[in-house]
Amino acid sequence: MMNFAQQEFYVAGGTLSPDAPSYILRSADEELYGHIKKGDYCYILTPRQMGKSSLVARTAKRLQDEGVRTSYIDLTGIGGQKEKQSAEAWYMGIANCLNRDLGLAINLKEWWAERNYLGPLQVLMEFVEDGVLKKTAGPVVIFIDEIDSTIPLPFSDDFFAAIRSCYNARAVKADYNRITFVLLGCASPSELIKDSSRTPFNIGHSIVLADFIVAEARPLAAGLAKDEKSGEALLQRILYWSGGHPYLTQKLCSAAAAAKVENDDIATIDRLAEENFFKPKASQSESNLKLIRDRIVSRNWFMVQLLKLYRRIYQDKPVVDNGISPLHNALKLSGLVKTDPTGHLVVRNNIYRRTFTDQWAKGEIRPVYNRLIFRSLPAAAVVLVSLFYFFFLPMVERSIVDPVQREQRLKELREQFVLVDGGAFEMGDVSGDMIREYDFTSDEIPVHTVILDSFRISKYEITNLQYCDFLNSYEMAKDSAEIWLEIEYATSRIFPRGRYFVVEDRFKDHPVVAVSWFGAVAYAQWLCQQLGGIYRLPTEAEWEYACRADSETAFNTGENLSTNQANYDGNHPFKDYPKGFFVGNTMPVGSYPPNSWNLYDMHGNVWEWCSDWYRVDYYEECKNEGIKKNPPGPKIGSARVLRGGSWSSYSQDCRSACRRWDVPSICIGIVGFRLVFVPQ
């Protein structure tokens, strides 16, 4: 065994020097080096403390030894939103790093001042071309670390678009083939350019930094025990806890070396894991665990959906990884989960499984619901609500579960579908309001012609009572309700009571909310069985056609939408129209006047699911293909289309052309649906 008495062998946290004896070579080392040598742009977007910076330090040293010029830019050292730094100072900071690392010897202050008639990003791009490329020969590799620190900056989209422009310039300026960018950080590619109207950041090769496998980690056994066999036995137990996570592995190895564990005493390794990660004080203060907790716990709706997904993974329910899902990416970037060889998401290691339990997730979710439900209720109201549940609700339940009354409601629902004659219409921002009034290009253009066949669409949104009928007559409802409806924390107005699902009497005619896209589809499939024919969600084109009802204005009511015409947040009227009032909740379906085709609540009340996948550039594709007949939407995607706005929306989000989206699994209190009926 090697003697490490004169040096620190293990390094837990921070960047390892290129010659550190405990640096572990992974397949990513050769992969990154190989792509850089070929001139490929690369990005390493992984959770924190996975060894990104150490990998870069070692790769940069290897390149420098071969005569390649490199620059390492840590964006946290330049400043960000907290420092309230101007775009000019920020871009100049990047130029200063390039000037220093590449030895350009440019008087940057004078050089920059001579070009003050240009925007700061233009000046930086000139510096790359006139400074970096003209004053160097041979390849130049620029490593940009901590790119996630730019996400809150108002000009970050421009910065990453500029990097992409350097890549695109290779086609017309051969010199740009000499320059290669490597981006590092804790972000997903979709976060780098957030404006949905701009081309996504879709260049370069993704370098995956995986956890250590046993064969890779074997050199770490050298510092654990006097003989090789004992050292490997201790390392195996360390890997049992850490799962090969670089930081956690190094930390447990360091603790074992400091404790001078003798022979193959794995019980001591377990004790060290307990002391370093699981005891209450350690669990709250340990830096890696704190990073995960801080990244996930945000006390908002996204956190709720994130932790609901995590609970499914923790309970070993199969969740196939979707690389373009915001929820999946957020969980993976936290480090808490990873993708296993079968493509499923799993808890990353036993340290995390022991720390971030199912009970922990439930405990973090609960305060969000409590705040939303009770923040506006005085103590007396809470008491009255409780009395209602205990004394008056049983009377309501009887009418809900009565099969005769349920059949009657189904018959009434069948009569509520309005025939919409087919025809052609211009789909999208026909009035140009979002460009003219808000000065930005949206996913609502280009306007394009669509032809639709006739269809029938429900006059109202599906109500809580109607959805209860589905849950109470569907044998698998108890097992599947959690992916259809948010019932655990009373976000919806429906909740389980004994063998049945019930709804408060005052909300029975309100639209069902907190229903996922899957829950809407399940209801439609059940209705097919009950009533015959085909019931389904409307396509996005069908929804807009029905909403417009031959209108070509922002709303089917004209150029304005008042709070006497729809349920939305009247504190935020359209354009310069007068303010209205804010109800602050859903209203019973049919509370507002219908459009000219006798359809209610097409503006406001609840966002409505459509069948289509969402894609920001889909209208561009439609325009290029010419007139579209019965368009079903994109073939694949990660999110589904939402239309119509809700009770909490600003008026502009209630426009006929407005498009929004969300992941199909999400259940929030502003989303419901209506259906289309196609006779057979």
XYZ file of C-alpha atoms in Angstrom:
680
model
C 0.000 0.000 0.000
C 1.058 3.631 -0.576
C 2.194 5.908 2.220
C 0.231 9.130 2.429
C 1.485 10.319 5.777
C 2.965 13.457 4.251
C -0.108 14.650 2.389
C -3.881 14.868 2.503
C -5.039 12.040 0.299
C -8.788 12.669 0.279
C -10.358 15.995 -0.661
C -14.030 16.490 0.244
C -15.292 19.687 -1.348
C -13.511 22.187 -3.548
C -11.541 21.636 -6.743
C -8.924 18.895 -6.780
C -5.585 19.888 -8.248
C -4.710 18.136 -11.534
C -2.144 15.912 -9.781
C -4.262 15.076 -6.684
C -3.679 11.368 -5.841
C -7.366 10.850 -5.011
C -8.608 12.181 -8.358
C -10.724 9.452 -9.943
C -10.615 9.048 -13.705
C -14.019 8.504 -15.277
C -15.152 7.959 -18.838
C -16.078 11.662 -18.894
C -12.367 12.593 -18.760
C -11.553 11.036 -22.121
C -14.920 12.006 -23.591
C -14.451 15.704 -22.812
C -10.836 15.732 -23.962
C -11.707 13.939 -27.200
C -14.524 16.319 -28.114
C -12.412 19.393 -27.346
C -9.580 18.104 -29.517
C -12.091 17.758 -32.367
C -13.201 21.356 -31.813
C -16.639 20.435 -30.488
C -18.556 22.724 -28.147
C -19.406 20.884 -24.918
C -21.509 21.393 -21.845
C -21.401 19.683 -18.457
C -24.693 20.390 -16.721
C -24.911 18.321 -13.540
C -25.752 18.666 -9.842
C -23.264 20.366 -7.577
C -20.275 18.563 -6.032
C -20.077 16.013 -8.821
C -16.517 16.968 -9.783
C -17.134 19.380 -12.685
C -14.478 21.904 -11.691
C -11.909 19.193 -10.912
C -12.510 17.650 -14.324
C -12.005 21.011 -16.003
C -8.819 21.761 -14.042
C -7.299 18.435 -15.086
C -8.446 18.742 -18.717
C -7.185 22.336 -18.984
C -3.752 21.279 -17.636
C -3.617 18.452 -20.154
C -4.440 20.832 -23.007
C -1.949 23.458 -21.819
C 0.789 20.830 -21.734
C 0.055 20.271 -25.424
C 0.306 23.994 -26.222
C -3.418 24.729 -26.362
C -4.415 28.144 -24.987
C -7.185 27.961 -22.377
C -9.215 30.427 -20.351
C -11.237 29.558 -17.253
C -14.052 31.981 -16.404
C -15.929 31.536 -13.120
C -19.062 33.644 -13.579
C -19.673 33.918 -9.833
C -16.417 35.870 -9.644
C -17.712 38.405 -12.168
C -20.897 39.187 -10.273
C -24.586 38.836 -10.841
C -28.039 39.947 -9.829
C -27.199 40.422 -6.151
C -24.441 42.869 -7.059
C -26.859 44.745 -9.373
C -24.111 44.812 -11.966
C -24.670 46.511 -15.299
C -24.489 44.504 -18.497
C -21.460 46.523 -19.581
C -19.489 45.772 -16.409
C -20.427 42.093 -16.606
C -19.375 41.665 -20.239
C -16.209 43.650 -19.605
C -15.421 41.259 -16.745
C -15.549 38.339 -19.172
C -13.286 40.177 -21.614
C -10.863 40.858 -18.756
C -10.646 37.123 -17.963
C -9.933 36.319 -21.612
C -7.332 39.083 -21.825
C -5.563 37.793 -18.701
C -5.699 34.026 -19.310
C -4.761 34.179 -22.990
C -1.978 36.743 -22.498
C -3.413 39.196 -25.039
C -1.814 42.270 -23.409
C -4.633 44.574 -24.552
C -5.288 47.823 -22.676
C -8.861 46.766 -22.107
C -10.091 50.010 -20.581
C -9.000 52.082 -23.591
C -10.003 49.424 -26.128
C -13.512 49.200 -24.638
C -13.946 52.976 -24.393
C -13.184 53.362 -28.103
C -16.254 51.282 -28.858
C -18.717 52.815 -26.403
C -21.059 53.606 -29.309
C -21.859 49.879 -29.453
C -23.889 47.787 -27.044
C -21.839 45.880 -24.426
C -22.510 42.467 -25.962
C -21.443 43.738 -29.392
C -18.216 45.027 -27.853
C -17.537 41.624 -26.263
C -18.126 39.871 -29.578
C -15.698 42.267 -31.278
C -13.198 41.453 -28.539
C -13.530 37.748 -29.344
C -12.937 38.375 -33.052
C -10.433 41.258 -33.023
C -8.727 40.387 -29.757
C -8.834 36.658 -29.096
C -8.764 35.341 -32.664
C -6.415 37.915 -34.207
C -3.865 37.865 -31.376
C -3.608 34.087 -31.008
C -2.681 31.171 -33.215
C -3.914 27.632 -32.879
C -6.866 26.356 -30.871
C -8.376 28.320 -27.974
C -10.599 26.637 -25.396
C -12.788 28.774 -23.124
C -14.247 27.098 -20.039
C -17.198 29.006 -18.548
C -18.169 27.739 -15.093
C -21.199 28.412 -12.872
C -23.409 29.333 -15.819
C -26.503 28.859 -13.667
C -25.550 32.088 -11.874
C -26.541 33.941 -15.074
C -30.127 32.625 -15.184
C -31.612 35.485 -13.096
C -29.772 38.128 -15.135
C -31.985 40.062 -17.561
C -29.389 39.784 -20.334
C -28.456 36.092 -19.935
C -30.420 35.041 -23.051
C -28.291 37.407 -25.149
C -25.067 35.979 -23.701
C -25.848 32.366 -24.590
C -27.243 33.412 -27.963
C -23.865 35.100 -28.593
C -22.017 31.859 -27.799
C -24.256 30.086 -30.274
C -23.488 32.796 -32.856
C -19.766 31.982 -32.494
C -20.603 28.400 -33.356
C -22.741 29.449 -36.327
C -19.971 31.778 -37.559
C -17.809 28.726 -38.279
C -19.769 28.266 -41.511
C -18.598 31.619 -42.939
C -15.441 32.528 -40.964
C -12.888 29.713 -40.750
C -11.051 31.357 -37.839
C -14.004 30.609 -35.546
C -13.176 26.892 -35.897
C -10.199 27.560 -33.618
C -12.319 28.631 -30.669
C -14.219 26.136 -28.513
C -16.528 26.789 -25.577
C -17.136 24.426 -22.675
C -20.036 25.390 -20.408
C -20.372 24.092 -16.862
C -23.082 24.527 -14.286
C -26.155 23.263 -12.527
C -28.820 24.021 -15.133
C -30.677 22.411 -18.010
C -30.121 23.514 -21.630
C -33.664 24.916 -21.785
C -32.825 27.332 -18.938
C -29.943 28.920 -20.832
C -32.257 30.732 -23.267
C -35.569 31.297 -21.511
C -37.360 33.428 -24.121
C -39.608 30.931 -25.917
C -39.556 33.030 -29.092
C -35.781 32.615 -29.528
C -33.929 29.591 -30.847
C -33.110 27.259 -27.936
C -29.506 26.608 -26.885
C -29.153 23.363 -28.794
C -25.495 23.120 -29.796
C -22.622 21.080 -28.451
C -22.149 17.718 -26.790
C -23.455 16.871 -23.357
C -20.795 15.323 -21.125
C -22.357 13.156 -18.426
C -20.597 13.055 -15.066
C -21.742 9.807 -13.498
C -21.142 8.500 -9.986
C -18.002 6.416 -9.435
C -18.359 2.747 -10.263
C -16.438 0.233 -8.148
C -13.653 -0.253 -10.697
C -13.098 3.506 -11.013
C -13.156 4.129 -7.256
C -10.645 1.366 -6.410
C -7.658 3.787 -6.063
C -9.449 5.365 -3.060
C -8.976 2.145 -1.099
C -5.265 2.943 -0.900
C -5.709 5.414 1.960
C -8.182 3.368 4.041
C -6.207 0.468 5.505
C -2.759 -1.093 5.721
C -3.550 -4.005 3.459
C -5.278 -3.973 0.091
C -8.002 -6.483 0.950
C -9.174 -4.558 4.050
C -9.054 -1.254 2.168
C -11.307 -2.617 -0.580
C -13.776 -4.044 1.954
C -14.068 -0.645 3.657
C -14.439 1.087 0.281
C -17.258 -1.286 -0.665
C -19.188 -0.245 2.448
C -18.519 3.433 1.779
C -19.879 2.997 -1.734
C -22.943 1.251 -0.287
C -23.824 4.524 1.447
C -22.540 7.065 -1.102
C -23.558 5.221 -4.272
C -20.296 6.498 -5.770
C -21.264 10.173 -5.430
C -17.847 11.925 -5.682
C -18.208 14.335 -2.753
C -19.973 11.892 -0.421
C -17.452 9.168 -1.240
C -14.471 11.437 -0.595
C -16.018 12.694 2.659
C -16.682 9.216 4.057
C -13.237 8.049 2.958
C -11.681 11.046 4.692
C -13.649 10.324 7.869
C -12.604 6.660 7.776
C -8.939 7.569 7.270
C -9.070 10.059 10.166
C -10.739 7.450 12.414
C -8.005 4.926 11.478
C -10.511 2.156 10.930
C -8.804 -1.165 11.452
C -9.028 -4.097 9.074
C -12.476 -4.486 7.508
C -14.555 -2.989 10.324
C -17.611 -1.984 8.299
C -19.604 -1.255 11.475
C -17.365 1.752 12.028
C -18.137 2.950 8.487
C -21.845 2.787 9.352
C -21.196 4.770 12.524
C -19.267 7.411 10.574
C -22.139 7.690 8.094
C -24.518 8.206 11.022
C -22.322 10.913 12.571
C -21.620 12.776 9.339
C -25.038 12.663 7.671
C -27.910 11.297 9.747
C -27.736 12.819 13.203
C -30.109 15.811 13.435
C -27.405 18.467 13.532
C -25.393 16.873 10.720
C -28.499 16.343 8.586
C -29.313 20.057 8.718
C -25.793 21.486 8.397
C -23.952 19.088 6.079
C -23.131 21.122 2.966
C -24.235 18.645 0.300
C -27.534 17.836 2.005
C -28.140 21.545 2.510
C -27.531 22.207 -1.203
C -30.237 19.711 -2.127
C -32.663 21.016 0.476
C -32.140 24.644 -0.579
C -32.584 23.814 -4.250
C -35.859 21.936 -3.761
C -37.607 23.661 -0.870
C -39.059 26.829 -2.375
C -42.538 26.887 -0.824
C -44.356 27.245 -4.142
C -46.473 25.160 -6.507
C -43.506 23.915 -8.490
C -41.993 22.514 -5.305
C -45.242 20.708 -4.552
C -45.223 18.987 -7.948
C -41.510 18.259 -7.616
C -41.960 16.534 -4.281
C -45.046 14.655 -5.439
C -42.906 13.242 -8.242
C -40.107 12.492 -5.778
C -42.508 10.599 -3.519
C -43.439 8.319 -6.414
C -39.746 7.673 -7.083
C -39.014 7.126 -3.377
C -41.837 4.593 -3.171
C -40.190 2.708 -6.071
C -43.060 3.400 -8.436
C -41.808 3.323 -12.045
C -41.067 6.801 -13.410
C -39.460 6.802 -16.862
C -37.064 9.710 -17.272
C -38.208 12.404 -19.703
C -35.190 14.500 -20.632
C -37.262 17.549 -21.584
C -39.582 17.527 -18.575
C -38.992 20.555 -16.296
C -39.901 18.477 -13.226
C -37.594 15.610 -14.126
C -34.723 17.963 -14.948
C -35.168 19.925 -11.727
C -35.059 16.761 -9.614
C -31.998 15.451 -11.445
C -30.167 18.769 -11.144
C -30.829 18.811 -7.412
C -28.798 15.599 -7.300
C -31.466 13.775 -5.338
C -32.325 11.347 -8.148
C -30.578 9.927 -11.191
C -31.469 7.835 -14.221
C -30.757 4.123 -13.840
C -29.618 1.872 -16.735
C -33.250 1.025 -17.563
C -34.124 4.711 -18.070
C -36.094 5.069 -14.815
C -35.561 7.723 -12.153
C -34.278 6.387 -8.808
C -33.089 7.890 -5.524
C -29.381 8.534 -6.049
C -27.909 6.762 -3.025
C -28.635 5.393 0.443
C -27.499 8.566 2.196
C -30.191 10.501 0.348
C -32.787 7.751 0.833
C -32.154 7.802 4.578
C -32.213 11.625 4.786
C -34.881 12.682 2.285
C -37.678 10.298 3.214
C -41.283 10.104 2.128
C -42.278 11.722 5.430
C -39.839 14.576 4.801
C -41.441 15.269 1.412
C -44.950 15.245 2.893
C -43.816 17.593 5.642
C -42.463 20.112 3.118
C -45.642 20.007 1.026
C -48.083 20.483 3.886
C -47.246 24.157 4.764
C -47.838 25.238 1.154
C -51.376 23.885 1.198
C -52.073 25.200 4.669
C -51.022 28.679 3.599
C -53.188 28.626 0.485
C -56.248 27.222 2.210
C -56.255 29.178 5.447
C -54.339 32.385 4.740
C -57.547 34.392 4.276
C -59.727 32.603 6.805
C -60.239 34.052 10.279
C -60.321 31.589 13.167
C -64.146 31.605 13.305
C -64.336 30.626 9.626
C -62.013 27.676 10.223
C -64.349 26.490 12.991
C -67.403 26.831 10.725
C -65.695 24.870 7.960
C -64.891 22.127 10.438
C -68.519 22.003 11.638
C -69.669 21.737 8.031
C -67.470 18.713 7.423
C -68.683 16.897 10.524
C -72.425 17.667 10.527
C -73.696 18.764 7.125
C -71.527 16.924 4.616
C -73.152 13.488 5.104
C -76.422 14.859 3.701
C -74.608 16.067 0.594
C -72.864 12.717 0.180
C -76.130 10.811 -0.232
C -77.075 12.762 -3.351
C -73.582 12.312 -4.802
C -73.423 8.540 -4.491
C -77.056 7.824 -5.380
C -76.851 5.816 -8.672
C -80.244 7.089 -9.886
C -79.189 10.713 -9.521
C -75.836 9.890 -11.120
C -77.588 8.471 -14.203
C -79.723 11.585 -14.429
C -76.629 13.797 -14.354
C -75.065 11.759 -17.166
C -78.141 12.267 -19.325
C -78.011 16.005 -18.645
C -74.329 16.097 -19.537
C -75.017 14.416 -22.889
C -77.388 17.257 -23.763
C -74.792 19.923 -22.967
C -72.686 19.436 -26.097
C -73.088 22.221 -28.644
C -72.686 21.559 -32.374
C -69.936 23.697 -33.904
C -70.130 23.781 -37.693
C -66.821 23.199 -39.412
C -65.047 25.871 -41.394
C -61.830 27.797 -41.908
C -60.345 30.431 -39.622
C -57.123 32.304 -38.998
C -55.437 30.840 -35.913
C -53.106 32.859 -33.720
C -52.660 36.481 -32.686
C -54.879 37.835 -35.482
C -55.272 41.230 -33.855
C -51.526 41.582 -33.199
C -52.159 42.667 -29.613
C -49.194 40.944 -27.997
C -46.707 42.428 -30.459
C -48.249 45.911 -30.599
C -49.156 46.369 -26.931
C -46.461 44.350 -25.167
C -43.641 44.642 -27.714
C -42.589 41.032 -27.935
C -42.895 38.178 -30.389
C -44.871 35.280 -29.036
C -45.694 31.644 -29.681
C -49.007 32.886 -31.123
C -47.483 33.752 -34.496
C -47.313 33.410 -37.386
C -51.053 33.496 -37.938
C -52.013 30.574 -40.172
C -55.123 29.157 -41.809
C -56.806 26.123 -40.267
C -59.759 24.115 -41.585
C -61.838 22.055 -39.158
C -64.595 19.493 -39.548
C -67.760 19.935 -37.484
C -67.617 18.797 -33.856
C -69.580 19.064 -30.622
C -68.039 20.712 -27.569
C -69.356 20.886 -24.022
C -71.223 24.061 -23.212
C -69.563 24.239 -19.777
C -66.398 23.019 -18.108
C -66.682 19.626 -16.401
C -67.823 20.238 -12.813
C -66.724 18.826 -9.475
C -69.947 16.857 -9.173
C -69.552 15.336 -12.639
C -65.974 14.341 -11.854
C -67.123 12.788 -8.567
C -69.526 10.602 -10.571
C -66.544 9.285 -12.533
C -64.458 8.603 -9.434
C -67.299 6.875 -7.624
C -68.180 4.527 -10.475
C -64.669 3.663 -11.631
C -63.244 0.625 -9.854
C -59.609 1.754 -10.070
C -60.276 5.309 -8.873
C -58.895 4.742 -5.365
C -55.588 3.523 -6.804
C -55.310 6.049 -9.638
C -56.817 9.209 -8.122
C -53.438 10.525 -6.996
C -52.266 10.938 -10.609
C -55.615 12.350 -11.751
C -56.473 14.824 -9.031
C -54.811 16.651 -6.147
C -56.902 15.294 -3.286
C -54.322 14.725 -0.568
C -53.976 18.389 0.345
C -57.462 19.668 -0.536
C -56.352 21.754 -3.505
C -59.352 20.427 -5.384
C -62.841 20.565 -3.896
C -63.094 16.768 -4.097
C -61.859 14.502 -1.339
C -62.220 10.868 -0.260
C -64.710 10.030 2.480
C -64.929 6.357 3.310
C -65.551 4.391 0.125
C -66.537 7.441 -1.911
C -65.309 10.747 -3.251
C -67.411 13.749 -2.265
C -67.525 17.484 -2.881
C -68.741 20.390 -0.774
C -72.256 21.362 -1.805
C -71.324 24.973 -2.562
C -68.644 23.834 -5.024
C -70.507 21.031 -6.781
C -71.330 23.193 -9.841
C -67.891 24.815 -9.972
C -65.438 23.508 -12.582
C -63.262 20.680 -11.334
C -59.745 21.961 -10.616
C -56.374 20.498 -9.702
C -56.974 17.809 -12.311
C -54.022 16.573 -14.352
C -54.098 16.051 -18.108
C -54.135 12.326 -17.382
C -57.142 12.833 -15.118
C -59.002 14.673 -17.876
C -58.238 11.920 -20.397
C -59.319 9.219 -17.917
C -62.662 11.005 -17.417
C -63.189 11.210 -21.196
C -62.474 7.493 -21.620
C -64.940 6.645 -18.841
C -67.580 8.821 -20.503
C -67.108 6.885 -23.757
C -68.019 3.711 -21.881
C -71.024 5.306 -20.169
C -72.600 7.174 -23.069
C -71.155 5.679 -26.255
C -69.457 7.665 -29.001
C -66.046 9.304 -28.659
C -65.394 11.824 -25.915
C -61.989 13.486 -25.849
C -60.165 16.696 -25.064
C -60.418 19.361 -27.782
C -57.437 19.987 -29.987
C -55.870 23.406 -29.602
C -57.308 24.438 -32.964
C -60.816 23.271 -32.017
C -60.603 25.130 -28.729
C -59.589 28.450 -30.313
C -62.155 28.107 -33.107
C -64.933 27.499 -30.562
C -63.712 30.320 -28.328
C -63.539 32.855 -31.136
C -67.014 32.035 -32.479
C -66.202 33.927 -35.713
C -64.590 36.852 -33.875
C -61.190 38.235 -34.914
C -60.612 40.448 -31.888
C -58.579 39.804 -28.753
C -61.642 38.335 -27.015
C -64.900 36.942 -28.329
C -66.489 39.895 -26.514
C -64.553 42.396 -28.639
C -61.433 44.426 -27.890
C -61.992 44.271 -24.137
C -63.078 41.764 -21.513
C -64.780 43.127 -18.403
C -65.219 41.295 -15.106
C -68.959 41.271 -15.821
C -68.183 39.036 -18.793
C -65.610 36.628 -17.327
C -63.950 35.537 -14.090
C -60.358 36.807 -14.032
C -58.219 39.170 -11.950
C -59.822 42.532 -12.681
C -56.901 44.361 -11.071
C -55.063 43.759 -14.338
C -57.318 44.850 -17.225
C -56.401 44.730 -20.897
C -54.561 47.713 -22.361
C -55.880 50.905 -20.720
C -59.386 49.716 -19.955
C -60.790 50.314 -16.452
C -60.090 47.893 -13.643
C -62.750 45.434 -12.545
C -63.123 43.253 -9.488
C -61.333 40.097 -8.393
C -63.436 37.168 -7.162
C -60.393 35.186 -6.040
C -61.881 31.760 -6.760
C -63.754 29.712 -9.341
C -67.393 30.534 -10.043
C -70.189 28.054 -10.886
C -70.142 27.152 -14.573
C -72.467 29.352 -16.620
C -72.212 32.334 -14.262
C -71.191 34.672 -17.095
C -72.757 35.314 -20.515
C -71.911 32.788 -23.265
C -70.231 33.628 -26.555
C -72.278 33.835 -29.750
C -72.102 30.029 -30.144
C -73.642 29.497 -26.692
C -70.389 28.352 -25.034
C -69.667 29.521 -21.481
C -66.422 30.467 -19.699
C -64.161 30.261 -22.736
C -62.409 33.222 -21.138
C -61.295 32.857 -17.516
C -62.585 30.728 -14.604
C -60.113 27.847 -15.234
C -57.352 27.079 -17.685
C -58.483 24.198 -19.885
C -56.412 21.232 -21.034
C -56.170 20.542 -24.767
C -55.086 17.263 -26.334
C -52.031 18.745 -28.111
C -48.416 18.590 -27.106
C -46.975 22.092 -26.791
C -44.128 23.369 -28.926
C -43.107 27.000 -29.104
C -42.411 26.979 -32.857
C -45.388 24.837 -33.900
C -47.181 27.750 -35.607
C -44.076 28.336 -37.717
C -44.277 24.747 -38.914
C -48.001 25.110 -39.668
C -47.400 28.259 -41.683
C -44.637 26.639 -43.710
C -46.787 23.601 -44.500
C -49.677 25.697 -45.796
C -53.337 25.326 -44.858
C -53.751 22.754 -42.093
C -56.871 20.601 -41.812
C -57.808 19.264 -38.367
C -54.257 19.747 -36.987
C -53.572 17.398 -34.036
C -50.537 19.337 -32.784
C -46.888 18.226 -32.561
C -46.178 14.496 -32.544
C -44.086 14.540 -29.371
C -43.375 16.850 -26.478
C -43.044 17.143 -22.706
C -45.931 19.508 -21.946
C -49.586 19.822 -22.952
C -51.402 22.936 -24.115
C -53.567 25.011 -21.755
C -56.071 27.602 -23.001
C -58.476 30.263 -21.769
C -56.975 31.766 -18.623
C -58.349 31.365 -15.104
C -59.841 33.229 -12.151
C -56.302 34.289 -11.138
C -55.134 35.333 -14.626
C -54.457 38.800 -15.968
C -56.820 39.750 -18.784
C -54.135 39.367 -21.474
C -53.848 35.658 -20.602
C -57.556 35.176 -21.258
C -57.336 36.218 -24.924
C -58.659 33.813 -27.561
C -55.153 33.304 -28.996
C -53.243 32.952 -25.727
C -51.267 29.711 -25.395
C -49.851 28.305 -22.190
C -48.531 24.877 -21.262
C -47.643 22.628 -18.367
C -46.461 19.097 -17.715
C -49.387 16.664 -18.031
C -48.928 15.349 -14.482
C -49.388 18.700 -12.780
C -52.468 19.272 -10.590
C -53.066 22.921 -9.646
C -56.110 24.821 -8.508
C -56.501 26.907 -11.653
C -56.674 24.104 -14.249
C -59.751 22.153 -15.417
C -61.136 20.969 -18.767
C -64.091 20.563 -21.115
C -64.638 17.850 -23.727
C -65.441 17.323 -27.390
C -67.976 14.684 -28.526
C -67.712 12.868 -31.840
C -70.727 10.626 -32.641
C -69.996 7.165 -34.041
